[in-house]
mmCIF file of C-alpha atoms in Angstrom:
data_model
loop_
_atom_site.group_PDB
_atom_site.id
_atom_site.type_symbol
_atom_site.label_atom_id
_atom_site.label_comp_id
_atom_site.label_asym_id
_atom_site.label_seq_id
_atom_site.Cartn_x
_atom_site.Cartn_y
_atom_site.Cartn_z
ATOM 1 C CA UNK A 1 0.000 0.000 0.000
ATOM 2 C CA UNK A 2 1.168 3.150 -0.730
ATOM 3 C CA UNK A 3 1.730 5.884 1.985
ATOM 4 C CA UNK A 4 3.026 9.496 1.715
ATOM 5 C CA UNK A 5 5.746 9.820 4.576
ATOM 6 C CA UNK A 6 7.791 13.025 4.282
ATOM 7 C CA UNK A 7 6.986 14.500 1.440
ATOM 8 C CA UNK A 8 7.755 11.004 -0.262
ATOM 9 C CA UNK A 9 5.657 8.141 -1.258
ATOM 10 C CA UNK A 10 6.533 4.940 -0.175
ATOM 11 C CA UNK A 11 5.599 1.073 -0.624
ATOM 12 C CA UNK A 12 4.320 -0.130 2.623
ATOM 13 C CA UNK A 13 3.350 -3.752 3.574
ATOM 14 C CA UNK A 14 -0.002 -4.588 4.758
ATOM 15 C CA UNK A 15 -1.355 -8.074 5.988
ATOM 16 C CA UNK A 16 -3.566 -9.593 3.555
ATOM 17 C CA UNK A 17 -6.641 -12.425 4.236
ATOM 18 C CA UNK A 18 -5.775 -16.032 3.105
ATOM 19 C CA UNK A 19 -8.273 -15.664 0.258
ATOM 20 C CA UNK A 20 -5.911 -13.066 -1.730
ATOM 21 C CA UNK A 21 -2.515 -15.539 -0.235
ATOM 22 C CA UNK A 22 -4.300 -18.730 -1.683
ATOM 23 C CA UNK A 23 -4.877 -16.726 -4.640
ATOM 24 C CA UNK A 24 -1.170 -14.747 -4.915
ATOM 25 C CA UNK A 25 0.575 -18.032 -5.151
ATOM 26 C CA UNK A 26 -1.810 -19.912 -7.344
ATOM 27 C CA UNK A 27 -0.690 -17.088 -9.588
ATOM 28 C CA UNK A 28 3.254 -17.758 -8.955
ATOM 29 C CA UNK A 29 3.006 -21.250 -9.505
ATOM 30 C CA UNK A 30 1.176 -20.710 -12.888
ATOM 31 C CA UNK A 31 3.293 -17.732 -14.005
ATOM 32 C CA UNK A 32 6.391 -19.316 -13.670
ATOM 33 C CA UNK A 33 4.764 -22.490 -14.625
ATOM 34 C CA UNK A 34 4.303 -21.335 -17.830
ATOM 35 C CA UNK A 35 8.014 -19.471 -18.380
ATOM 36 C CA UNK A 36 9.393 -22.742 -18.183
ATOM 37 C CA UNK A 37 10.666 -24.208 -21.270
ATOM 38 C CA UNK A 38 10.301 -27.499 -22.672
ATOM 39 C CA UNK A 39 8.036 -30.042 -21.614
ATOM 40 C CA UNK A 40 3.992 -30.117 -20.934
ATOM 41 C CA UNK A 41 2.366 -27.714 -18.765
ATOM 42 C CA UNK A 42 0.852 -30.673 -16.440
ATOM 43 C CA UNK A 43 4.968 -31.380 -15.891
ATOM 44 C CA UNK A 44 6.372 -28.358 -15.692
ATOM 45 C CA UNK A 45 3.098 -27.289 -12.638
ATOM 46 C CA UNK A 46 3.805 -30.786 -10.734
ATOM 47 C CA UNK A 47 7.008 -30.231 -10.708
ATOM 48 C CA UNK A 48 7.110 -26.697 -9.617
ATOM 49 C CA UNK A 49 4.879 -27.463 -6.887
ATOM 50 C CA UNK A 50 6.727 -30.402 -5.090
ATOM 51 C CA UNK A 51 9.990 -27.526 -5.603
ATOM 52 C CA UNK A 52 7.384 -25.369 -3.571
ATOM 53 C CA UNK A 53 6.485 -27.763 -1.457
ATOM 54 C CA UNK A 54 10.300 -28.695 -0.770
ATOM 55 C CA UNK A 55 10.835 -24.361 0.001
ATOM 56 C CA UNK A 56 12.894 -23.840 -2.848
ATOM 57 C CA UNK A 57 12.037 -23.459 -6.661
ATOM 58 C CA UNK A 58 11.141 -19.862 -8.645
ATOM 59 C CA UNK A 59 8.060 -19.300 -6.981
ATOM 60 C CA UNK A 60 9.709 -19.503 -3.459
ATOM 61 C CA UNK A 61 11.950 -16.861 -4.907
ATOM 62 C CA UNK A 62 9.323 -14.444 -5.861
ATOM 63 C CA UNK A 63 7.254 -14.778 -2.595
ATOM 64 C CA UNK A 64 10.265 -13.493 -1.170
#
């Protein structure tokens, strides 16, 4: 969220419900599902989420 502090705006974190989180990494997992080259979707999205389940993997690295 955006706030003015100073004279300056600046990006400030809010908490959000665990409708929008469900939703946010659905999203991750798909987007960088889909940059992946080479093989099916269906492959690419199982194995992108046992990386995410594991903590580690591109969409890991965007949460953060």
């Amino acid at each position: 969220k955006a706030r003015c502090i100073g004279g300056s705006t600046h990006q400030v974190p809010i908490e959000i419900g665990s409708t929008q989180g469900k939703a946010l990494a659905i999203g991750w997992l798909l987007g960088v599902s889909r940059k992946c080259p080479g093989l099916k979707f269906a492959f690419k999205l199982s194995s992108e989420l046992v990386d995410a389940a594991k903590a580690s993997g591109n969409a890991m690295r965007k949460k953060e």
